[in-house]
Short mmCIF file of C-alpha atoms in Angstrom, two decimals:
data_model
loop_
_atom_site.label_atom_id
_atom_site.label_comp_id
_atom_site.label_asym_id
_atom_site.label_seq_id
_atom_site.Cartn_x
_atom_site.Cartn_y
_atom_site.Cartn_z
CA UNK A 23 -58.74 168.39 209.78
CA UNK A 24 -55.04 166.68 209.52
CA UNK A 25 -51.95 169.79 209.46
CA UNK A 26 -51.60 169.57 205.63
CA UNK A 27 -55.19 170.67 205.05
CA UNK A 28 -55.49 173.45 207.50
CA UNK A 29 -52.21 174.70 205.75
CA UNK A 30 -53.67 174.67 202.28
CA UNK A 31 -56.85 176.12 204.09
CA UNK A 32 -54.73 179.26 204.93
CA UNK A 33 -53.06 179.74 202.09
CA UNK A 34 -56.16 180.08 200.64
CA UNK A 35 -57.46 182.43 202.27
CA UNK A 36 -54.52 184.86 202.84
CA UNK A 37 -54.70 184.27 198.81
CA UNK A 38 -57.83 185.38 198.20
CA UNK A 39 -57.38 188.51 200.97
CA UNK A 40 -54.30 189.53 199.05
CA UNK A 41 -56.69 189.70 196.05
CA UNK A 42 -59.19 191.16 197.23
CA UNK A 43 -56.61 193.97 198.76
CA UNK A 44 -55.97 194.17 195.27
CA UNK A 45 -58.88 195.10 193.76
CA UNK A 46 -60.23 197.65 196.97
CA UNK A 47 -56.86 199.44 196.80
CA UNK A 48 -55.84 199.51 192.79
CA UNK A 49 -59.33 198.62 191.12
CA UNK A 50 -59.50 197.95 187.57
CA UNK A 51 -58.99 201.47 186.41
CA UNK A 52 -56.27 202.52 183.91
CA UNK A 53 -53.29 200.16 184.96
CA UNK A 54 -54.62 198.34 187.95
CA UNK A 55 -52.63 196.75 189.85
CA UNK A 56 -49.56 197.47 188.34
CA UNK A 57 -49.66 200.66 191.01
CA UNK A 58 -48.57 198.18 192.73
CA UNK A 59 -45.31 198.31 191.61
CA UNK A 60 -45.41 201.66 189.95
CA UNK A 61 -46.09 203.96 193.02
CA UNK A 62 -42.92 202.59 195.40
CA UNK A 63 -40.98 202.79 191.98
CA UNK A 64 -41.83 206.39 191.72
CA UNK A 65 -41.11 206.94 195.05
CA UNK A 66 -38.17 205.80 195.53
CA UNK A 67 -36.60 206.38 192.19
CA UNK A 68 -37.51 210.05 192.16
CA UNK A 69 -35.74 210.50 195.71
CA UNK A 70 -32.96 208.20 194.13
CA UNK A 71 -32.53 210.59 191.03
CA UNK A 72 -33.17 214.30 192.38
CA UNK A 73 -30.80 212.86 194.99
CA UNK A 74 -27.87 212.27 192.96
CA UNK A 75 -28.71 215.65 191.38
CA UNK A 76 -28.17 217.36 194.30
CA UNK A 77 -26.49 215.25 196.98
CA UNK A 78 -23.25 214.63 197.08
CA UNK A 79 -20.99 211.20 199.01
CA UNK A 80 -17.79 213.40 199.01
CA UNK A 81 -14.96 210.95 200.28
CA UNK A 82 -16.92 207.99 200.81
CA UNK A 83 -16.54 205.38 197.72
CA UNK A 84 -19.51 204.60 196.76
CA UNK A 85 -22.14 206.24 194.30
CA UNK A 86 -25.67 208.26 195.28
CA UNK A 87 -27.95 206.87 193.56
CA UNK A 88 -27.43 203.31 194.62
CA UNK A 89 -27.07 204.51 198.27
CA UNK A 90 -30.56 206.41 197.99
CA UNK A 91 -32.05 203.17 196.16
CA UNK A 92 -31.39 201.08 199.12
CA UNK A 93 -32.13 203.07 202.02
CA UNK A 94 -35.43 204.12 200.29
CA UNK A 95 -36.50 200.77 199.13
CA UNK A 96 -35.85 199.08 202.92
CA UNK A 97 -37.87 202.67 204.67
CA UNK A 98 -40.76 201.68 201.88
CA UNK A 99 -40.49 198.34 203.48
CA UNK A 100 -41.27 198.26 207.09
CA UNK A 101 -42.95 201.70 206.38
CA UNK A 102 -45.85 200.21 204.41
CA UNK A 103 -45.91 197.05 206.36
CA UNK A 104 -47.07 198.43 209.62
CA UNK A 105 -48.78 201.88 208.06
CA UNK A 106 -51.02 198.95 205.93
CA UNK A 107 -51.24 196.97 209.51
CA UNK A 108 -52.21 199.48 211.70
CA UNK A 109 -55.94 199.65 211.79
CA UNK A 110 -55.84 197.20 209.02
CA UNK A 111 -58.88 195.12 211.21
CA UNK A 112 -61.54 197.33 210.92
CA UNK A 113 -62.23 197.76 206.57
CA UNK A 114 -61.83 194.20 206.54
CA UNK A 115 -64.36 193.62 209.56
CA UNK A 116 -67.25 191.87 207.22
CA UNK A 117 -65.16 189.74 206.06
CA UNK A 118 -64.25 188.08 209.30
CA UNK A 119 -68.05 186.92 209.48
CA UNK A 120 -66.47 184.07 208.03
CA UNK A 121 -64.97 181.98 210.22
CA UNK A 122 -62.14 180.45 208.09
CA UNK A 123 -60.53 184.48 207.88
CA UNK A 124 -58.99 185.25 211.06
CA UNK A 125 -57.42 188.91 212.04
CA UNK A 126 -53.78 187.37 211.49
CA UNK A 127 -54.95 186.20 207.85
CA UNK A 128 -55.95 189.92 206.79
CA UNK A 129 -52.47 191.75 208.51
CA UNK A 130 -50.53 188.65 206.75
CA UNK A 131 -52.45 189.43 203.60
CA UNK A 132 -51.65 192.99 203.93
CA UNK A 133 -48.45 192.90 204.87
CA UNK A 134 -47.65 190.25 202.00
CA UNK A 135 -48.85 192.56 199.75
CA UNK A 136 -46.71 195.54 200.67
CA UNK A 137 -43.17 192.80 200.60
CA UNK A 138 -44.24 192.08 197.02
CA UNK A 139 -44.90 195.56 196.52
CA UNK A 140 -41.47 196.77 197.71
CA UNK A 141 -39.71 193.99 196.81
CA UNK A 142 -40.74 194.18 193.01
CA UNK A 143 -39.98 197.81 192.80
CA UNK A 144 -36.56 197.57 194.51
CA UNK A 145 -35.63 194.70 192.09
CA UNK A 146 -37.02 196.52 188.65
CA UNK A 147 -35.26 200.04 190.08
CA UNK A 148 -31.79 198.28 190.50
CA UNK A 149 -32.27 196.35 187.12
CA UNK A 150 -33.30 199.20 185.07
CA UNK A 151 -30.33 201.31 186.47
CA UNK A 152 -28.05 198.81 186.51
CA UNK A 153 -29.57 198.00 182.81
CA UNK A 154 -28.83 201.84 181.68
CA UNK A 155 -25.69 201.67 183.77
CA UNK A 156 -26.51 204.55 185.99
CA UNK A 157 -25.58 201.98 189.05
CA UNK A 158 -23.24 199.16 189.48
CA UNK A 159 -24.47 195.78 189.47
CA UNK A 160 -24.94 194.08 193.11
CA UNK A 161 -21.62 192.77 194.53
CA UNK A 162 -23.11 189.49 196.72
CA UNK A 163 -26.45 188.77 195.18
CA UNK A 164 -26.81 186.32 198.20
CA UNK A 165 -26.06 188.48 200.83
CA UNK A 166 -28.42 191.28 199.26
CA UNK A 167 -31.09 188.71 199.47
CA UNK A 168 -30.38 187.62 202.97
CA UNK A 169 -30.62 190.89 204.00
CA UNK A 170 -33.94 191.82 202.21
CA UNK A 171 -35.60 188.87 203.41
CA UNK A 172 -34.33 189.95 207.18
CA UNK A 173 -35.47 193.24 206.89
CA UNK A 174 -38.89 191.80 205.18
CA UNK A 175 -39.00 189.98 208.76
CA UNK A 176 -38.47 192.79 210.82
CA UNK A 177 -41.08 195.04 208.87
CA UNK A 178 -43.75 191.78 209.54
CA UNK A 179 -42.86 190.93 213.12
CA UNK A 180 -43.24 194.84 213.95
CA UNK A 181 -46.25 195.11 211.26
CA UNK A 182 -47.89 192.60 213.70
CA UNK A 183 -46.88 194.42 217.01
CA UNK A 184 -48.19 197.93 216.02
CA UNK A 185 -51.82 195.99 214.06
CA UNK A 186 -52.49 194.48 217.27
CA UNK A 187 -51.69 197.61 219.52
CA UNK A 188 -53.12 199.84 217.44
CA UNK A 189 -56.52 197.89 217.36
CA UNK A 190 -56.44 198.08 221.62
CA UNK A 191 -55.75 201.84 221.69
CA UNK A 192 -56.55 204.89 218.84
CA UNK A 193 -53.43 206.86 221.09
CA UNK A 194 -50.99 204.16 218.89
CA UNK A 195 -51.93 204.83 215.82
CA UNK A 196 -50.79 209.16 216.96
CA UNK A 197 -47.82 207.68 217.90
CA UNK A 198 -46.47 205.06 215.25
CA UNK A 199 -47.09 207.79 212.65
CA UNK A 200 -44.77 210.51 214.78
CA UNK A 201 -42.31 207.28 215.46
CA UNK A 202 -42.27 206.59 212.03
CA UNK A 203 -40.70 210.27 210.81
CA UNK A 204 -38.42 209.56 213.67
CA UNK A 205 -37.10 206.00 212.55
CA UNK A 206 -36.74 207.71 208.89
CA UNK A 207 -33.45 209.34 209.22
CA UNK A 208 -32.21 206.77 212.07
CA UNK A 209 -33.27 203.47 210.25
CA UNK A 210 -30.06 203.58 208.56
CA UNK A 211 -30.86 205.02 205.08
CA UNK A 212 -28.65 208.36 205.35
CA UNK A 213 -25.86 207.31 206.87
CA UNK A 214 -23.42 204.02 206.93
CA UNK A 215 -22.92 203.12 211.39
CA UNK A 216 -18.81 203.18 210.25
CA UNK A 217 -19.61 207.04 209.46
CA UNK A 218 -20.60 207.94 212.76
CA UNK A 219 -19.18 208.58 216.48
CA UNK A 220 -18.45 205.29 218.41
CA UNK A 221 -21.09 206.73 221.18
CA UNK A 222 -23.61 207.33 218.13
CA UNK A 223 -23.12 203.87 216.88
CA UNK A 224 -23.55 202.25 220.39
CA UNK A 225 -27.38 204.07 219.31
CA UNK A 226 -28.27 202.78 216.20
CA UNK A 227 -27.17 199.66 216.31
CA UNK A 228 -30.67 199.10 218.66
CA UNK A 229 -32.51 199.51 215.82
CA UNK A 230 -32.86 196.54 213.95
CA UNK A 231 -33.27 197.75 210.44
CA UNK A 232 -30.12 199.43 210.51
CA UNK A 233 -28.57 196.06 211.15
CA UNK A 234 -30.67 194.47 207.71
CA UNK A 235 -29.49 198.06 205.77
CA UNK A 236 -25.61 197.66 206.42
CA UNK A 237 -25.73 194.13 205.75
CA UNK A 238 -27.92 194.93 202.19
CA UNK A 239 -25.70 197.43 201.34
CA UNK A 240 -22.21 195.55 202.48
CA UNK A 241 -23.94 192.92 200.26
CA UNK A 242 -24.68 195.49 197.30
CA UNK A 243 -21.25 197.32 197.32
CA UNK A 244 -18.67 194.41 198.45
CA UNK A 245 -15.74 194.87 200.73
CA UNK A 246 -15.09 198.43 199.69
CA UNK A 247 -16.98 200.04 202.47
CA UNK A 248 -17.02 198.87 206.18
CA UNK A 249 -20.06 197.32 207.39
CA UNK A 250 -21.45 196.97 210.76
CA UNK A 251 -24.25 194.11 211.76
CA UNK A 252 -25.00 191.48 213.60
CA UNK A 253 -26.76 188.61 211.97
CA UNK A 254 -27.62 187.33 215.61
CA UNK A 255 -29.32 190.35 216.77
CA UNK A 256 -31.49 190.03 213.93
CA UNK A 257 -32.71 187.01 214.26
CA UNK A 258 -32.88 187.60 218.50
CA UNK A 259 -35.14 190.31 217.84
CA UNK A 260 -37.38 189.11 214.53
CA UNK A 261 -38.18 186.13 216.95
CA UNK A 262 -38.69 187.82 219.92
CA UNK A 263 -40.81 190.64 218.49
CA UNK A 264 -42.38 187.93 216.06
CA UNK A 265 -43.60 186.04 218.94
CA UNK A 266 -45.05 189.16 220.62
CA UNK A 267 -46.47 190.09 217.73
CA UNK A 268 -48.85 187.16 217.47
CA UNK A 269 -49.20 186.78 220.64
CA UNK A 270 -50.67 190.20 220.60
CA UNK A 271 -53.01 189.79 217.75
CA UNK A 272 -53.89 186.57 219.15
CA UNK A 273 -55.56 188.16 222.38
CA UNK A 274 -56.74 191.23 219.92
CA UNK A 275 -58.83 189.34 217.71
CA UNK A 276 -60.89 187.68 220.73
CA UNK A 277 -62.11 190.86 221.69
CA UNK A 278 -61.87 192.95 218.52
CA UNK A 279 -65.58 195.01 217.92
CA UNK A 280 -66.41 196.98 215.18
CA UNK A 281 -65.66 200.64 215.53
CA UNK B 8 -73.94 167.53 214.81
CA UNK B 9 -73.36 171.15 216.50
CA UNK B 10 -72.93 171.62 220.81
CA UNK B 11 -72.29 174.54 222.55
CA UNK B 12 -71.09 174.20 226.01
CA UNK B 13 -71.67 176.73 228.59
CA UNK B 14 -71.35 179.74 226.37
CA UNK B 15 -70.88 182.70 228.26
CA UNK B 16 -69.92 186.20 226.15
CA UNK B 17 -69.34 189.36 228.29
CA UNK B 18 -68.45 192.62 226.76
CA UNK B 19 -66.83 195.34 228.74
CA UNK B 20 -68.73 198.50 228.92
CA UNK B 21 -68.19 201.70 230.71
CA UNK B 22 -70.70 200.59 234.02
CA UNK B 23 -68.49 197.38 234.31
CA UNK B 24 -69.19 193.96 232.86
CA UNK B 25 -72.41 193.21 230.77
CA UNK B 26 -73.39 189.74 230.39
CA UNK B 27 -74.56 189.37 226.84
CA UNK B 28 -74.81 185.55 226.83
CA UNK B 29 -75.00 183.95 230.14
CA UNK B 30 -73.86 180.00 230.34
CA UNK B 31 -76.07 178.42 227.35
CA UNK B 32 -75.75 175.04 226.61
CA UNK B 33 -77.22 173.26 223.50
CA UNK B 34 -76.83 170.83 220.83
CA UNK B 35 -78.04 170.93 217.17
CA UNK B 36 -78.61 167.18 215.25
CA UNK B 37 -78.32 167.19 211.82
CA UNK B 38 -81.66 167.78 210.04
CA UNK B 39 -82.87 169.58 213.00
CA UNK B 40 -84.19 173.09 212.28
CA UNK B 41 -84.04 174.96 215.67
CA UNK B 42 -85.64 178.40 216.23
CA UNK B 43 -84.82 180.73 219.13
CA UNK B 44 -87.42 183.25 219.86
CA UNK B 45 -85.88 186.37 221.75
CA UNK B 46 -86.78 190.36 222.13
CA UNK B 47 -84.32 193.04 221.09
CA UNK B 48 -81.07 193.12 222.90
CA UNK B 49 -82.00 189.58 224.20
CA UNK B 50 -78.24 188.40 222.97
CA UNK B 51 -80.05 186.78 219.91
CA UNK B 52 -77.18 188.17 217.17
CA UNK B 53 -74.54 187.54 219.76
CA UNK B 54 -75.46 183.98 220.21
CA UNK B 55 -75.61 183.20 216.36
CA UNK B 56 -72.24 184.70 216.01
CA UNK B 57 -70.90 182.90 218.62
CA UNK B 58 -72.38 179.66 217.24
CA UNK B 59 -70.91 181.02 213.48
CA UNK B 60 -67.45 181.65 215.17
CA UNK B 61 -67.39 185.06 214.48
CA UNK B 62 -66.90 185.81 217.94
CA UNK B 63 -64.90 184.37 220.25
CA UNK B 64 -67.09 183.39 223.32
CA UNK B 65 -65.28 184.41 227.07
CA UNK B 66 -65.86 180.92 228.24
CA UNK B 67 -67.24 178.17 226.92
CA UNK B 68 -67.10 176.58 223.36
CA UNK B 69 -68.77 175.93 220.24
CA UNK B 70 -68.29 172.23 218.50
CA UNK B 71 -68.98 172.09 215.30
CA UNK B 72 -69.07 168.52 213.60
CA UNK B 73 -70.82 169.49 210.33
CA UNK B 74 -69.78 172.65 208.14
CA UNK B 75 -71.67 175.55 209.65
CA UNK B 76 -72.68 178.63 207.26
CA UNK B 77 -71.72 182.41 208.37
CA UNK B 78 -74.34 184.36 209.91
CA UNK B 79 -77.28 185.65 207.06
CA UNK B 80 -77.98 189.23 208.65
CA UNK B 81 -78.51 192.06 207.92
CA UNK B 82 -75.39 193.59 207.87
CA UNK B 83 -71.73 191.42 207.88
CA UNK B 84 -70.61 189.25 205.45
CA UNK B 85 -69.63 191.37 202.57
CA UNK B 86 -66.34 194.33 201.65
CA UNK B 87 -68.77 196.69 200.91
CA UNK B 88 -66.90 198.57 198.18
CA UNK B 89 -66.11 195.63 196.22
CA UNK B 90 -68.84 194.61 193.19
CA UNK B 91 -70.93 191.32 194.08
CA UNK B 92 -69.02 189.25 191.64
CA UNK B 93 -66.03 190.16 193.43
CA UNK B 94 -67.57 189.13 196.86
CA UNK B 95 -68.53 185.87 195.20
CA UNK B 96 -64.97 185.80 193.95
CA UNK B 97 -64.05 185.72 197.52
CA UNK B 98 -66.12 183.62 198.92
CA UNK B 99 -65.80 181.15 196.14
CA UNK B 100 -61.70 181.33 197.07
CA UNK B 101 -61.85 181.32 200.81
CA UNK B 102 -64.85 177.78 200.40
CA UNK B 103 -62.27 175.99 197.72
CA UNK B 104 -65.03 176.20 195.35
CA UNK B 105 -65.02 176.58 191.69
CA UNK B 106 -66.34 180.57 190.97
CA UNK B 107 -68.09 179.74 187.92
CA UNK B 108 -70.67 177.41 189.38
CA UNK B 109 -70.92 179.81 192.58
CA UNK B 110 -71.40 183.00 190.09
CA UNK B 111 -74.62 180.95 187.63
CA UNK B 112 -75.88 180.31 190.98
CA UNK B 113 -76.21 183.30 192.47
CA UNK B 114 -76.90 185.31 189.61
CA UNK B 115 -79.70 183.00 188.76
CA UNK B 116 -81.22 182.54 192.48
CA UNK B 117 -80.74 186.11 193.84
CA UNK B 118 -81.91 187.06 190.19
CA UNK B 119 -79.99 190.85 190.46
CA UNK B 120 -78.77 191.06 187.45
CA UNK B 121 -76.06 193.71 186.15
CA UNK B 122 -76.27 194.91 189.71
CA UNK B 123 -73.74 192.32 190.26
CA UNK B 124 -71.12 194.50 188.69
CA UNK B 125 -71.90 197.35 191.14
CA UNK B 126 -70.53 197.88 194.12
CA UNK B 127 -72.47 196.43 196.88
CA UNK B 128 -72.68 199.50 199.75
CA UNK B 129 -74.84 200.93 196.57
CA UNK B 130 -77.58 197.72 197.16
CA UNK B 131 -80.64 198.03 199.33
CA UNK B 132 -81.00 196.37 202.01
CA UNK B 133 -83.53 193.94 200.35
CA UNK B 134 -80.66 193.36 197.24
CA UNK B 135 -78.02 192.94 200.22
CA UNK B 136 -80.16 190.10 201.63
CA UNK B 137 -80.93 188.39 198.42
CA UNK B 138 -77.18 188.26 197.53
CA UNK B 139 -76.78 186.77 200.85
CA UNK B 140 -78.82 184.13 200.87
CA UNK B 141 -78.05 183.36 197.62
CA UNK B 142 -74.31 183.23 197.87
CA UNK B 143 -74.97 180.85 201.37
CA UNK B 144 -76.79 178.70 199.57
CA UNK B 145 -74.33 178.64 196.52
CA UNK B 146 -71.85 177.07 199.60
CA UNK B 147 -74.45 174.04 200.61
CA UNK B 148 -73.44 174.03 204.09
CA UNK B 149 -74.53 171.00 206.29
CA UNK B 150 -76.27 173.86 208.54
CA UNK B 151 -77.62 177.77 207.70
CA UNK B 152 -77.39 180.25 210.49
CA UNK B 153 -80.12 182.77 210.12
CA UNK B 154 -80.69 185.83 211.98
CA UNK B 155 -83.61 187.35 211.42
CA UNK B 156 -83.54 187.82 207.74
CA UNK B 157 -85.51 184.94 206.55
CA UNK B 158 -88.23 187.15 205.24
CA UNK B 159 -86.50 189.15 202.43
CA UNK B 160 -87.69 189.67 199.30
CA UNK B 161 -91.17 189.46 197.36
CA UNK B 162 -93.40 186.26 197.65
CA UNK B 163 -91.73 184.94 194.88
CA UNK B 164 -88.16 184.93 195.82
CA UNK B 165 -89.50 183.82 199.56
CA UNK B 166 -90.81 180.64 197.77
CA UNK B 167 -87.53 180.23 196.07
CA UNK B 168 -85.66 180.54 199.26
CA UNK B 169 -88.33 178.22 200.87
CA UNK B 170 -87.79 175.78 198.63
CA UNK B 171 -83.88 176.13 198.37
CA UNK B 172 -83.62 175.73 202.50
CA UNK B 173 -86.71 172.79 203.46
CA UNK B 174 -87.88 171.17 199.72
CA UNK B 175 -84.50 170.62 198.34
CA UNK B 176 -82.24 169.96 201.59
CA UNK B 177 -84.52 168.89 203.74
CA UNK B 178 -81.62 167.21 205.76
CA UNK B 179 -80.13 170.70 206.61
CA UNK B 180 -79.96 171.83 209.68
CA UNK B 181 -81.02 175.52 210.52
CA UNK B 182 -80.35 177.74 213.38
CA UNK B 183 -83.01 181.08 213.29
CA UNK B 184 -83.12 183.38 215.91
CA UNK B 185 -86.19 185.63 215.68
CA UNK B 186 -88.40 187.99 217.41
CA UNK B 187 -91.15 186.94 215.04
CA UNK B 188 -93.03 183.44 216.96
CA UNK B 189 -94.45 182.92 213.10
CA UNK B 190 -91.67 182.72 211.61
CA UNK B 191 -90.53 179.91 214.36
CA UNK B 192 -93.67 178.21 213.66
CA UNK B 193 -93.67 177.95 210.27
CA UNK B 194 -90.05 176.86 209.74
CA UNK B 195 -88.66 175.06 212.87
CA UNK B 196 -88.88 171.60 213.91
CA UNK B 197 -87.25 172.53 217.60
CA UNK B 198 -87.77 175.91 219.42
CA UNK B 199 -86.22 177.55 222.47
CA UNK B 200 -86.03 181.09 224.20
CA UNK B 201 -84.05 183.75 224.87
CA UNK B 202 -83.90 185.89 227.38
CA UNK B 203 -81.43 188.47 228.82
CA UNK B 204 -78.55 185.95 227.77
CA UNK B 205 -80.43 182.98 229.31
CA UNK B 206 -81.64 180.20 226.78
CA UNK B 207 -84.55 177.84 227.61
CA UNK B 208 -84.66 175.03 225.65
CA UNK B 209 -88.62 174.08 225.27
CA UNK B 210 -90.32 170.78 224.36
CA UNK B 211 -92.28 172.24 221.73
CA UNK B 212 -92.91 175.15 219.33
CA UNK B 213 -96.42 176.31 221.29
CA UNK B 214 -94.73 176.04 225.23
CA UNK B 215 -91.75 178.20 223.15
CA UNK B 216 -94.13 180.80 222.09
CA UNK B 217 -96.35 180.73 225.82
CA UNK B 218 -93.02 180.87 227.30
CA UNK B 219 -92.04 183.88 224.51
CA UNK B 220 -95.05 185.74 225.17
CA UNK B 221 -95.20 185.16 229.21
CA UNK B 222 -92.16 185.81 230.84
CA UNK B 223 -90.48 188.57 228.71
#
């Protein structure tokens, strides 16, 4: 089989997974799939909204609501990426009787699924209160788009980390969910790095998706808040954690049983 | 043309390694229909889904120079809460084939009706099978892997399947694994036999069966 045609083989098939992951998790009930769309919407507009009820950005220049909208949309992102991947082998263990679906195919599938997912409801949030000018329009559409597709990376390459681990162990699953309330407040969404201590800084800027958040939001609201990122450490540790990532699920899925 | 080269599939268990498939060697011509006779726990399923690629096999390998079907078992094969049009859906997608033509088939050779609409963890077992074979058929691969299930269904739909798999193809290959010498008999042009991971190829169907029967 030449490149091009395994290619268009794979495609396929992560295709017709993503459908499939359609129809199991949204059915044909009421409005389908539009959940979709609808449920990280609701989410993350009714944190945005009771938010800018009650929360206040005293000093800083820049508004609540579009704060809340991106730090929400980029938690629902690598959130739902690796809560989707984690034990996301097993319900789709039938369908690996056929040889063309391997374990990668169903966490890409999955994890494709959840980018279009949060994607689509961060772009029809900002549009609709942008539209009903709640929210300012975005400053550097590019740069916003950089940085979604960078923290759309991250949320894959550590999607793929956590799938395989959690396949090896059940103790990973325990402990991504308990990591996952932790990274919540420290993945950037509360807080811009240039508001905290130097020392505190030195901390977060680890984490990777606070690098993709400040360089959404220096995107969203231009040069009148200070930004810290490094477009280098992003990339250093997408690829690095990429790379581990399948080379994890690689040596998973030869010795993956049913549970 | 299908060879396996020294296949050899351990699985860890909690007393240390256990040797499910132990260094089997064999090749498959097209048009040849090869039955393996083995007990329970012989490594019968394992070897099929070895040979299927389900599994990936701790040494050896599997080449596979004609399309080779999935495993038709018992269980495996389908999401169990979508409908069986869905699953055909899928299958159609995943094959590059057109759905349509995969659905009239199906629905007409498995003959189940509006149960296609329902989900299929709410078949039997007998309706699970029939939508299997059906929807491996629908695929026309160059060679069928059965295990076990090749007796499903009422005389009629065993005719149709009968048919289907030696009157219509007859150039198919087939790979059954069976405890049943019978079945072997009546549907295999080569036989072999398995035992506790060991495969012994045999020179014809009867020596299979003496061999079956003998040494277990």
């Amino acid at each position: 089989m030449s490149r091009a045609s395994a290619l268009l083989l794979n495609v396929r098939v992560i295709w017709a997974l993503v459908l499939r992951e359609i129809i199991t998790r949204y059915g044909r009930e009421n409005i389908g799939f539009l959940w979709l769309i609808v449920e990280p919407m609701l989410f993350t507009g009714g944190i945005a909204i009771s938010w800018s009820f009650f929360a206040s950005l005293h000093g800083h220049r820049i508004g609540v609501l579009e704060f809340a909208v991106t730090g929400y949309s980029s938690i629902l992102l690598w959130r739902n990426c690796a809560n989707r991947a984690v034990n996301g082998v097993q319900p789709n263990f039938d369908l690996l009787y056929h040889r063309r679906v391997k374990v990668l195919d169903v966490l890409v599938a999955r994890c494709l699924l959840e980018i279009a997912s949060a994607t689509l409801s961060f772009v029809v949030l900002t549009v609709a209160f942008v539209f009903l000018d709640m929210m300012p329009a975005p400053r550097d559409l590019m740069q916003v788009m950089i940085a979604w597709f960078f923290l759309a990376w991250v949320s894959v390459a550590i999607a793929l980390v956590v799938a395989a681990l959690s396949e090896m162990s059940d103790l990973v699953e325990r402990v991504w969910h308990v990591a996952t309330y932790l990274f919540f407040p420290l993945s950037g969404a509360l807080f811009m790095v240039d508001w905290l201590s130097p020392a505190m800084q030195k901390v977060v800027l680890w984490i990777p998706m606070v690098h993709g958040l400040e360089m959404l939001r220096g995107g969203y609201f231009g040069p009148s808040i200070r930004t810290l990122f490094s477009v280098e450490y992003l990339f250093l540790f997408c690829g690095i954690c990429t790379y581990l990532g399948l080379l994890l699920v690689k040596v998973m899925s030869r010795r993956v049983v049913r549970k | 043309m299908i060879t396996c080269v020294n296949l050899t599939k351990k699985y860890k268990t909690r007393s240390g390694f256990n040797v499910c498939i132990d260094d089997v060697s064999f090749s498959v011509q097209k048009g040849e229909r090869l039955g393996i006779l083995g007990k329970n726990g012989s490594g019968k399923s394992t070897l099929i889904r070895l040979i299927a690629g389900v599994d990936a096999p701790t040494s050896g390998h599997v080449k596979r120079e004609m399309s080779v079907s999935w495993p038709l078992a018992f269980d495996g094969g389908f999401q169990g809460s979508l409908s069986g049009i869905d699953n055909i859906k899928f299958v159609s997608r995943i094959y590059g084939m057109d759905f349509k033509t995969c659905r009239d088939f199906v629905s007409d050779f498995s003959e189940l009706g509006k149960s296609l609409w329902e989900p299929v963890k709410h078949y039997s077992s007998g309706m699970r099978s029939r939508l299997a074979f059906a929807l491996t058929l629908s695929v026309d691969f160059d060679c069928v892997l059965i295990d076990e299930v090749i007796s499903v269904g009422d005389s009629r739909f065993q005719q149709k399947c009968h048919d289907e798999l030696f009157v219509k193809r007859p150039e198919r290959s087939i790979i059954l694994v069976s405890h049943h010498h019978d079945v072997v008999e009546r549907y295999c042009t080569h036989a072999a036999v398995l035992k506790a991971g060991k495969l012994t190829i045999c020179s014809d169907i009867s020596s299979a069966y003496e061999e079956y029967e003998n040494n277990a």
